[in-house]
PDB file of C-alpha atoms in Angstrom:
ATOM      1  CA  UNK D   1       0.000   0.000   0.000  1.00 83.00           C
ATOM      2  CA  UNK D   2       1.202   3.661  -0.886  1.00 90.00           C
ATOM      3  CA  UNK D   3       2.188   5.889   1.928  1.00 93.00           C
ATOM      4  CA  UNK D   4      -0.080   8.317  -0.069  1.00 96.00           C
ATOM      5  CA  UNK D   5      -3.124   7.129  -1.853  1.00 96.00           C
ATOM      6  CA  UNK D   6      -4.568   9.338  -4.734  1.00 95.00           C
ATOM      7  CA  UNK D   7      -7.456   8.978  -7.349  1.00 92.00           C
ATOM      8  CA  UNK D   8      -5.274   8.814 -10.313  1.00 90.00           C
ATOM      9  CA  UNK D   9      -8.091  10.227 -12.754  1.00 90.00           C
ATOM     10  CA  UNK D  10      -8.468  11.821 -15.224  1.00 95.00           C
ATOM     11  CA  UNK D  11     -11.306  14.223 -13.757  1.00 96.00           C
ATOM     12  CA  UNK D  12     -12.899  15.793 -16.833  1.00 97.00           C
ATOM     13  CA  UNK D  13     -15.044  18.756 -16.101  1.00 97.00           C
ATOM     14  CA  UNK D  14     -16.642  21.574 -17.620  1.00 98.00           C
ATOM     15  CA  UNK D  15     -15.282  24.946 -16.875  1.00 98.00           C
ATOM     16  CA  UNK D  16     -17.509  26.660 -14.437  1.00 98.00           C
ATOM     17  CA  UNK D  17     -17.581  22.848 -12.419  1.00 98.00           C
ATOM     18  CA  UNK D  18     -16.857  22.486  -8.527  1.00 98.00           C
ATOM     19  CA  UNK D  19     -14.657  19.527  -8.348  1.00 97.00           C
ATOM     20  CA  UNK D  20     -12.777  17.613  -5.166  1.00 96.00           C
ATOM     21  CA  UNK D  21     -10.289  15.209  -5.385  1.00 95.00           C
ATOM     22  CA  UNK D  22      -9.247  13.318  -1.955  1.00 95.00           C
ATOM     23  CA  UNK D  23      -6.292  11.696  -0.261  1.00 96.00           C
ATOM     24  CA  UNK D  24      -5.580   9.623   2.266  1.00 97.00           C
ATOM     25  CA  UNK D  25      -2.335   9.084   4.022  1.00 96.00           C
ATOM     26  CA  UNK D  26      -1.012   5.857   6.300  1.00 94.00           C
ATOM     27  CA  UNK D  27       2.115   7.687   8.556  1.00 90.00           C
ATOM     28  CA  UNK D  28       0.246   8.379  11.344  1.00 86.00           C
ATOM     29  CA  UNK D  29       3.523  10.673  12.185  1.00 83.00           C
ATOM     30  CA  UNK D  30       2.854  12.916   9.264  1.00 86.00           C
ATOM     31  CA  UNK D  31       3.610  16.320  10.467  1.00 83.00           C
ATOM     32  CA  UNK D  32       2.289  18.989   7.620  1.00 89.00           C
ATOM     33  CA  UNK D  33       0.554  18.650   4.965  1.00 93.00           C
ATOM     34  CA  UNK D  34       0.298  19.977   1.151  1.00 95.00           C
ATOM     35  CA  UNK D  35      -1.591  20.330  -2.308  1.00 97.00           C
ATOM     36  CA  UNK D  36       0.800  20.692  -4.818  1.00 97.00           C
ATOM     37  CA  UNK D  37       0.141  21.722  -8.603  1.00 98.00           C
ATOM     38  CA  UNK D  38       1.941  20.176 -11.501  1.00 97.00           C
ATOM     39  CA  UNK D  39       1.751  21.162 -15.241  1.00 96.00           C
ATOM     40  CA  UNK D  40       3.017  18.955 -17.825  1.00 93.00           C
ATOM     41  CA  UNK D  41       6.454  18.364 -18.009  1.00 89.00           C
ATOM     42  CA  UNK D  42       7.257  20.814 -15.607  1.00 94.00           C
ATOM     43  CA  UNK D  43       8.524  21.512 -11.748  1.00 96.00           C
ATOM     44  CA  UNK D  44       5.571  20.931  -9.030  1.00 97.00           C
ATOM     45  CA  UNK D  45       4.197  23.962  -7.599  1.00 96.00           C
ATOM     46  CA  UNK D  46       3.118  25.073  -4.265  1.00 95.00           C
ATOM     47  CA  UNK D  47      -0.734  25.675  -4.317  1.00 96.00           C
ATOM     48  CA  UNK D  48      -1.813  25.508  -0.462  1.00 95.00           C
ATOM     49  CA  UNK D  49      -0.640  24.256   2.873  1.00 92.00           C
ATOM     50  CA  UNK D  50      -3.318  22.112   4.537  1.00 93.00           C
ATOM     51  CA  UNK D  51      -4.538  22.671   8.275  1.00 86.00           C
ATOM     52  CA  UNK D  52      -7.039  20.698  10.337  1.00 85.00           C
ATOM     53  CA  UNK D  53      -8.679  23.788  10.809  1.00 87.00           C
ATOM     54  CA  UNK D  54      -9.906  24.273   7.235  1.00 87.00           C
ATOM     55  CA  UNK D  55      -8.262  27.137   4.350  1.00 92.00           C
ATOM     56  CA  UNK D  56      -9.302  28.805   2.012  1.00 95.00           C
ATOM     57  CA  UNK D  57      -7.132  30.299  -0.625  1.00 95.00           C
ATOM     58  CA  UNK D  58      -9.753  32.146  -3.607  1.00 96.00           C
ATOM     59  CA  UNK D  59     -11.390  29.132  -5.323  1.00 98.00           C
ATOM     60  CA  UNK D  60      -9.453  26.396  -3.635  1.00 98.00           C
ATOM     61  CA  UNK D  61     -10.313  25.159  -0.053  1.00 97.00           C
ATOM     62  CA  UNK D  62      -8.178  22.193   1.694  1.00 97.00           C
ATOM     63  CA  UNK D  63      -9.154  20.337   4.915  1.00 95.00           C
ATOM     64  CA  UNK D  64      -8.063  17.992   6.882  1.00 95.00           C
ATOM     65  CA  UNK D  65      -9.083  15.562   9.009  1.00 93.00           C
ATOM     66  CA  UNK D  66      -6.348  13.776  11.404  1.00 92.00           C
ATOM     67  CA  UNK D  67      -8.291  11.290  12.689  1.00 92.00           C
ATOM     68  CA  UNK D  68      -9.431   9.786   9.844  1.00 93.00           C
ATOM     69  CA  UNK D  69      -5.925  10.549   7.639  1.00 94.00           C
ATOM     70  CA  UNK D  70      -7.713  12.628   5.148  1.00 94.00           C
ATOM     71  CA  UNK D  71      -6.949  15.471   3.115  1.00 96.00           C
ATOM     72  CA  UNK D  72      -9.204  16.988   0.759  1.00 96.00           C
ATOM     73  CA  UNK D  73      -8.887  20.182  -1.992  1.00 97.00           C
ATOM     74  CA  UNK D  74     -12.017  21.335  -3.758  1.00 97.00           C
ATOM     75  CA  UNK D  75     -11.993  23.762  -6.589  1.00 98.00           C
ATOM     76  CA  UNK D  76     -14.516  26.125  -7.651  1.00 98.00           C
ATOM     77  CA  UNK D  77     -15.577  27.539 -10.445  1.00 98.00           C
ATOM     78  CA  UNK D  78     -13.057  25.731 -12.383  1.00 98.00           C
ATOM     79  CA  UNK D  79     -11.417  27.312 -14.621  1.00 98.00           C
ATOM     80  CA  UNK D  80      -9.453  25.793 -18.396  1.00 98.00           C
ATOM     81  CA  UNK D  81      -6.125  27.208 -17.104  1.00 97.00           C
ATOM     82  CA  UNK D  82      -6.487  24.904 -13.755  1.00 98.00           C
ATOM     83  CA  UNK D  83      -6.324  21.635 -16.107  1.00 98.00           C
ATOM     84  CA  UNK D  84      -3.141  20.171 -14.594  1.00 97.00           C
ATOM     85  CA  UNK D  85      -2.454  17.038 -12.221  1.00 97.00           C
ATOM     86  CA  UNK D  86      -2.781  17.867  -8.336  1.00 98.00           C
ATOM     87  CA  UNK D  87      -0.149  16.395  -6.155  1.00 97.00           C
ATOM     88  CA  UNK D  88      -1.461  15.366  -2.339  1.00 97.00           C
ATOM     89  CA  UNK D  89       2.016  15.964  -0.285  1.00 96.00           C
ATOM     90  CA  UNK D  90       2.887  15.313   3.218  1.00 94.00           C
ATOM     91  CA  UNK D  91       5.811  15.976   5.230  1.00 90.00           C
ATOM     92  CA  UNK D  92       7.524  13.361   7.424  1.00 86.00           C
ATOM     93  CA  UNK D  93       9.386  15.902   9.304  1.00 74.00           C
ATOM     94  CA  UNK D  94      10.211  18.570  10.833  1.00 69.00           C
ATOM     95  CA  UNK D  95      11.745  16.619  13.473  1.00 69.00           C
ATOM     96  CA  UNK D  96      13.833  18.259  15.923  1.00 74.00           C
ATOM     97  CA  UNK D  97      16.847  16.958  14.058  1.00 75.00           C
ATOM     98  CA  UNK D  98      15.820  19.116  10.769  1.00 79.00           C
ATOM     99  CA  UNK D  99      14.926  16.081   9.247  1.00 85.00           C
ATOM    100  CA  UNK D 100      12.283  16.671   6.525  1.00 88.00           C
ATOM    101  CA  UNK D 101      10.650  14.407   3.826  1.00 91.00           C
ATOM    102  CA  UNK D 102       7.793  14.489   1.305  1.00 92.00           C
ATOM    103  CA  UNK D 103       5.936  12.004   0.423  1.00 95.00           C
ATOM    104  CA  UNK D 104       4.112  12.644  -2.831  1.00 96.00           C
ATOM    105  CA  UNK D 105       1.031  11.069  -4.290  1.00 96.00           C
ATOM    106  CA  UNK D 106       1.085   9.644  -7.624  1.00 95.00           C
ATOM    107  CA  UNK D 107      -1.412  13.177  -8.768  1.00 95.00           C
ATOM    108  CA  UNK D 108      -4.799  13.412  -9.773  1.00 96.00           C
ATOM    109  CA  UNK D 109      -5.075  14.935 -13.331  1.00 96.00           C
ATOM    110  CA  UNK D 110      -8.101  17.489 -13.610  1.00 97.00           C
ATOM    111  CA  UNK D 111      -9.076  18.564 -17.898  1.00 97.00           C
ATOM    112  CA  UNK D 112     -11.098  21.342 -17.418  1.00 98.00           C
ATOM    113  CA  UNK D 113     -13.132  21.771 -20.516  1.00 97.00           C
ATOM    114  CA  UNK D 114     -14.902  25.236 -22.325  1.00 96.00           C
TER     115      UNK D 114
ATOM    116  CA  UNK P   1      14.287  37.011  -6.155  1.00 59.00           C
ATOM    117  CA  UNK P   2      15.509  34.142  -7.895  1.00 76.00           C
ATOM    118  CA  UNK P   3      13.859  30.856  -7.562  1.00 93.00           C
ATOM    119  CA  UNK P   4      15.637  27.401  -7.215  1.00 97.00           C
ATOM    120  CA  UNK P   5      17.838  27.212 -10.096  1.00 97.00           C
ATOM    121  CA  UNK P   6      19.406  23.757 -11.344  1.00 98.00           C
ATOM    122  CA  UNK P   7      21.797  23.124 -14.227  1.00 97.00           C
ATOM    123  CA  UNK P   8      21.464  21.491 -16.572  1.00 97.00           C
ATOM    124  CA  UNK P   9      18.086  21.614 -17.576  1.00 97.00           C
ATOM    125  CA  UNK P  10      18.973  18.712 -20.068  1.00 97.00           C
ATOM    126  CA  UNK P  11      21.344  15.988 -19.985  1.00 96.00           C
ATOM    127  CA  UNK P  12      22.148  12.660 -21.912  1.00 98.00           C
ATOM    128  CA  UNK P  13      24.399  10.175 -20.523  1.00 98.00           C
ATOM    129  CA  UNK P  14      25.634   6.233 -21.547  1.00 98.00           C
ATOM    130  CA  UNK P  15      25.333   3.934 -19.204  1.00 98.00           C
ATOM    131  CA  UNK P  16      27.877   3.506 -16.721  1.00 98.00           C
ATOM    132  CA  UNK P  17      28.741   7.149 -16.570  1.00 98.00           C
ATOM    133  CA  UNK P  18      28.784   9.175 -13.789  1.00 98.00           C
ATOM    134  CA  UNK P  19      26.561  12.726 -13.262  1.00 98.00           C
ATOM    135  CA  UNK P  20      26.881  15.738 -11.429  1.00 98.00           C
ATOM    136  CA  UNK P  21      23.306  17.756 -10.530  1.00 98.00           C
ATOM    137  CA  UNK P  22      23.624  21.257  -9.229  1.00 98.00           C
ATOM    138  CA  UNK P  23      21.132  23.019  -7.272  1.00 98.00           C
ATOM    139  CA  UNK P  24      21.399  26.637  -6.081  1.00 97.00           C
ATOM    140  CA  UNK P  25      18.219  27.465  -3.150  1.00 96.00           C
ATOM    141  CA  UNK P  26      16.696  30.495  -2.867  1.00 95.00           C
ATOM    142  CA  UNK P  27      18.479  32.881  -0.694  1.00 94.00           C
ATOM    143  CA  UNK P  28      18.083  32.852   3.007  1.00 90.00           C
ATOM    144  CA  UNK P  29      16.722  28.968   2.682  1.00 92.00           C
ATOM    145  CA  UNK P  30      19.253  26.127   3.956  1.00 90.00           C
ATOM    146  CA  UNK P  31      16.936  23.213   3.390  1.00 91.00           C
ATOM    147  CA  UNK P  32      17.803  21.680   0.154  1.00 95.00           C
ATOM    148  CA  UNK P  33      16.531  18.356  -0.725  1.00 96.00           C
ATOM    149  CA  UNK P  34      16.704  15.971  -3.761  1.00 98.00           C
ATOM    150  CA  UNK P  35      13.764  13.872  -5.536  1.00 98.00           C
ATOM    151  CA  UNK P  36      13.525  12.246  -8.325  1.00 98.00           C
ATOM    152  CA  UNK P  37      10.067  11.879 -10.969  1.00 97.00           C
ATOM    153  CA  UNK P  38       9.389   8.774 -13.490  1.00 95.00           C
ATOM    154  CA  UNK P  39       6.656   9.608 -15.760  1.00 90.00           C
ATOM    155  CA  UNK P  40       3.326   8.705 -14.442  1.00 88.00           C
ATOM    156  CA  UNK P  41       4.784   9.043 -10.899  1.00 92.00           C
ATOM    157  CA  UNK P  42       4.971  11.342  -7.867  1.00 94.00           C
ATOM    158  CA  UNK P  43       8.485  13.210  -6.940  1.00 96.00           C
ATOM    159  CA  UNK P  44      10.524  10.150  -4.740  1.00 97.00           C
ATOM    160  CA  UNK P  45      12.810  11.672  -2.142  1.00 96.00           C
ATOM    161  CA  UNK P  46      16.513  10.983  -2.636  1.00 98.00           C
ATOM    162  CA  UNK P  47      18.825  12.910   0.336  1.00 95.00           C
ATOM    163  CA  UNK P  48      17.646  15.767   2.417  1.00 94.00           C
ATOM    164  CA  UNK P  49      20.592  18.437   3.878  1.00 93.00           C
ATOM    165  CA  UNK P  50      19.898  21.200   6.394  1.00 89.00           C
ATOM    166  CA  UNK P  51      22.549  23.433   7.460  1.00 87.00           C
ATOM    167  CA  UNK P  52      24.901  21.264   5.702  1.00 89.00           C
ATOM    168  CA  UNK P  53      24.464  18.238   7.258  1.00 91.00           C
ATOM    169  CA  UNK P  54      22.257  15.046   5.742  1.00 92.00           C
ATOM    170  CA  UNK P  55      19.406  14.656   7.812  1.00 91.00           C
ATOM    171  CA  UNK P  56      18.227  12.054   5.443  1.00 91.00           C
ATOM    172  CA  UNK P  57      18.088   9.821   2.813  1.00 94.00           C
ATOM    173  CA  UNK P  58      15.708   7.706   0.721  1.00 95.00           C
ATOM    174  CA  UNK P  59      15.514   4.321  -0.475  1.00 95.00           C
ATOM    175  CA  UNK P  60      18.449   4.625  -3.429  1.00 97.00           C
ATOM    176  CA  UNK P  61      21.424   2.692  -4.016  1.00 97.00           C
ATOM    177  CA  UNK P  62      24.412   3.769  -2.814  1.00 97.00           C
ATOM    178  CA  UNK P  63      25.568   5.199  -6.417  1.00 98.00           C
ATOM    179  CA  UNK P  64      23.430   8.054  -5.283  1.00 98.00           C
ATOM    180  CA  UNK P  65      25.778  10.778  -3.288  1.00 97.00           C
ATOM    181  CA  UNK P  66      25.114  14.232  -2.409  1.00 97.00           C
ATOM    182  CA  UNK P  67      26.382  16.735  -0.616  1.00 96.00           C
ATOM    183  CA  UNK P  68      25.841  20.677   0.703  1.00 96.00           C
ATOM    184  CA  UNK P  69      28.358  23.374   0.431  1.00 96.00           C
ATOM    185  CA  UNK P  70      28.895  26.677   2.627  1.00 94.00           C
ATOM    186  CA  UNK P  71      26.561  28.537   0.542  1.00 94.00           C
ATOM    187  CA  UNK P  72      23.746  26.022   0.773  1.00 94.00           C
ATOM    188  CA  UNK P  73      24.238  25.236  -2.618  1.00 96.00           C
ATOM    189  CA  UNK P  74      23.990  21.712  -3.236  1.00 97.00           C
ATOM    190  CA  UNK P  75      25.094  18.907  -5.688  1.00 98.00           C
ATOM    191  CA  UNK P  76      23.534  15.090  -6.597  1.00 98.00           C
ATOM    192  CA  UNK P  77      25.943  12.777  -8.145  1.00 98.00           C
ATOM    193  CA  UNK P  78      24.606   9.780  -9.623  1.00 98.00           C
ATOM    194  CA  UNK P  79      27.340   6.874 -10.369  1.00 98.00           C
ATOM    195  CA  UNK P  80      27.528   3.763 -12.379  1.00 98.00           C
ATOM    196  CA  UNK P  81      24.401   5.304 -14.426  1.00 98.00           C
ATOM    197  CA  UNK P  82      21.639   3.168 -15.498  1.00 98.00           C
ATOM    198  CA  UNK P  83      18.809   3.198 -17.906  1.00 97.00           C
ATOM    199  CA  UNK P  84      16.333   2.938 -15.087  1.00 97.00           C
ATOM    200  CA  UNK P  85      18.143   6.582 -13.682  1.00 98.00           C
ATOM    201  CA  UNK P  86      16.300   8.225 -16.511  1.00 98.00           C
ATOM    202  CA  UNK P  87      14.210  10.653 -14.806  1.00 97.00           C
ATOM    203  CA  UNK P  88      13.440  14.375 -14.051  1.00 98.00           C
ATOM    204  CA  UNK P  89      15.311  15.002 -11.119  1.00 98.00           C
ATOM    205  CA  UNK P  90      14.077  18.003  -8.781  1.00 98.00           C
ATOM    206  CA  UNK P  91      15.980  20.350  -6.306  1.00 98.00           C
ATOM    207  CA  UNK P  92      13.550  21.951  -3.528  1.00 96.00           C
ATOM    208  CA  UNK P  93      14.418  24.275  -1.005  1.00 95.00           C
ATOM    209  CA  UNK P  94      12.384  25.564   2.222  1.00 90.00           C
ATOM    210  CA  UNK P  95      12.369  29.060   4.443  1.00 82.00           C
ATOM    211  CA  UNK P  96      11.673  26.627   7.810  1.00 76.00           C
ATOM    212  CA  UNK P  97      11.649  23.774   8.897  1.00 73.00           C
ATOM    213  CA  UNK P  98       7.457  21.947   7.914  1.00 77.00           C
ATOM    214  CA  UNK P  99       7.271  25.168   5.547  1.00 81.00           C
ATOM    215  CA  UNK P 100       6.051  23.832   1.862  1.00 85.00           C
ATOM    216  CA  UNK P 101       9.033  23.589  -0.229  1.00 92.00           C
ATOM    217  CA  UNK P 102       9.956  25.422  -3.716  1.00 95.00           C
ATOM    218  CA  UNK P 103      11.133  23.648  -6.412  1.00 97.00           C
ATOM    219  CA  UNK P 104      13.704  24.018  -9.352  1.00 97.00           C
ATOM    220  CA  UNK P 105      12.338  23.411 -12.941  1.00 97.00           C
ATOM    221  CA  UNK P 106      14.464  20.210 -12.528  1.00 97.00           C
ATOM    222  CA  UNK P 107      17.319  18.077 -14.905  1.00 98.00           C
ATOM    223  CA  UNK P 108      15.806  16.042 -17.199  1.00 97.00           C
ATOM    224  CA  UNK P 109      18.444  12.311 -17.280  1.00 98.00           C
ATOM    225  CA  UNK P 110      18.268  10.502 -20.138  1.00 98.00           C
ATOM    226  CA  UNK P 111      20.680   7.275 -20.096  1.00 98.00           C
ATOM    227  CA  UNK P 112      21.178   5.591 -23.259  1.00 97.00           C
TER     228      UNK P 112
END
């Protein structure tokens, strides 16, 4: 079983569409947590940090849910330039050594068509 | 600012060669760490150094070496190369320690 579980997709959806893709996670020692945004062929990209408490960034909102080892982005009002895959990321660390270590999903791809 | 920078951006090796990755954070960050990305995969973490000291390492063969320099600069040498190494291989850096990390546009292996 993967450390980090992700609905692989594709998620095809009209533009306008609210859409939310899931994760779950297993390391019950998993310190932070993150959505990450990755275009074809390119470098991932930070698009939110994720707190138990619930943010909101514009027409993204993450949650999370410790107990259950869930994390969870929904996107509003989708728009054509937010086709790309969405990484679920969470950090082993910080420990108090400075060690730190993501752990990446394998992405859910979202098409977002006119 | 500049972002993380990495050089090259493109590189083509034979098997059995040896390849040196470079990685320059953004300034003021002295948590660099190294992953490498398959197609169809998610980033898999390689070494992780913080104030120039590995505080970790993934599950790669020993062939896989990096280290940190004064200037939190950072290098990834990959020995004894093989085809399976081909990859895109990222540099990320980070302000603080559980910050998210930024990312280099990343060297793109090929090993022929």
């Amino acid at each position: 079983r993967k450390e980090v579980e992700q609905d692989p997709g594709p998620f095809n959806v009209p533009e306008g569409a609210t859409v939310a893709f899931n994760c779950t996670y297993s390391n019950s020692a998993s310190q932070s947590f993150f959505w990450y945004r990755q275009d074809c062929r390119k470098e991932p990209k930070l698009l939110m940090s994720v707190y138990s408490s619930g943010n909101e960034d514009g027409r993204f909102t993450a949650q999370l849910n410790r107990a259950s080892q869930y994390i969870s982005l929904l996107i509003r009002d989708s728009k054509l330039s937010d086709s790309a895959t969405y990484l679920c990321v969470v950090n082993r660390g910080p420990l108090n050594t400075g060690f730190q270590k993501l752990v990446f999903g394998t992405g859910t791809r979202l098409l977002v068509s006119p | 600012d500049a972002g993380v920078t990495q050089s090259p951006t493109h590189l083509i090796k034979t098997r059995g060669q040896h390849v040196t990755l470079r990685c320059s954070p953004i300034s003021g960050h002295k948590s660099v760490s190294w992953y490498q990305q398959v197609l169809g995969q998610g980033p898999q973490f390689i070494f992780q150094y913080y104030e120039k000291e590995e505080r970790g390492r993934g599950n790669f063969p020993d062939r896989f070496s990096a280290r940190q320099f004064p200037n939190y600069s950072s290098e990834l040498n990959v020995n004894a190369l093989l085809l399976g190494d081909s990859a895109l291989y990222l540099c990320a850096s980070n302000f603080r320690p559980g910050s998210g990390y930024t990312f280099g546009s990343g060297t793109r292996l090929t090993v022929v």
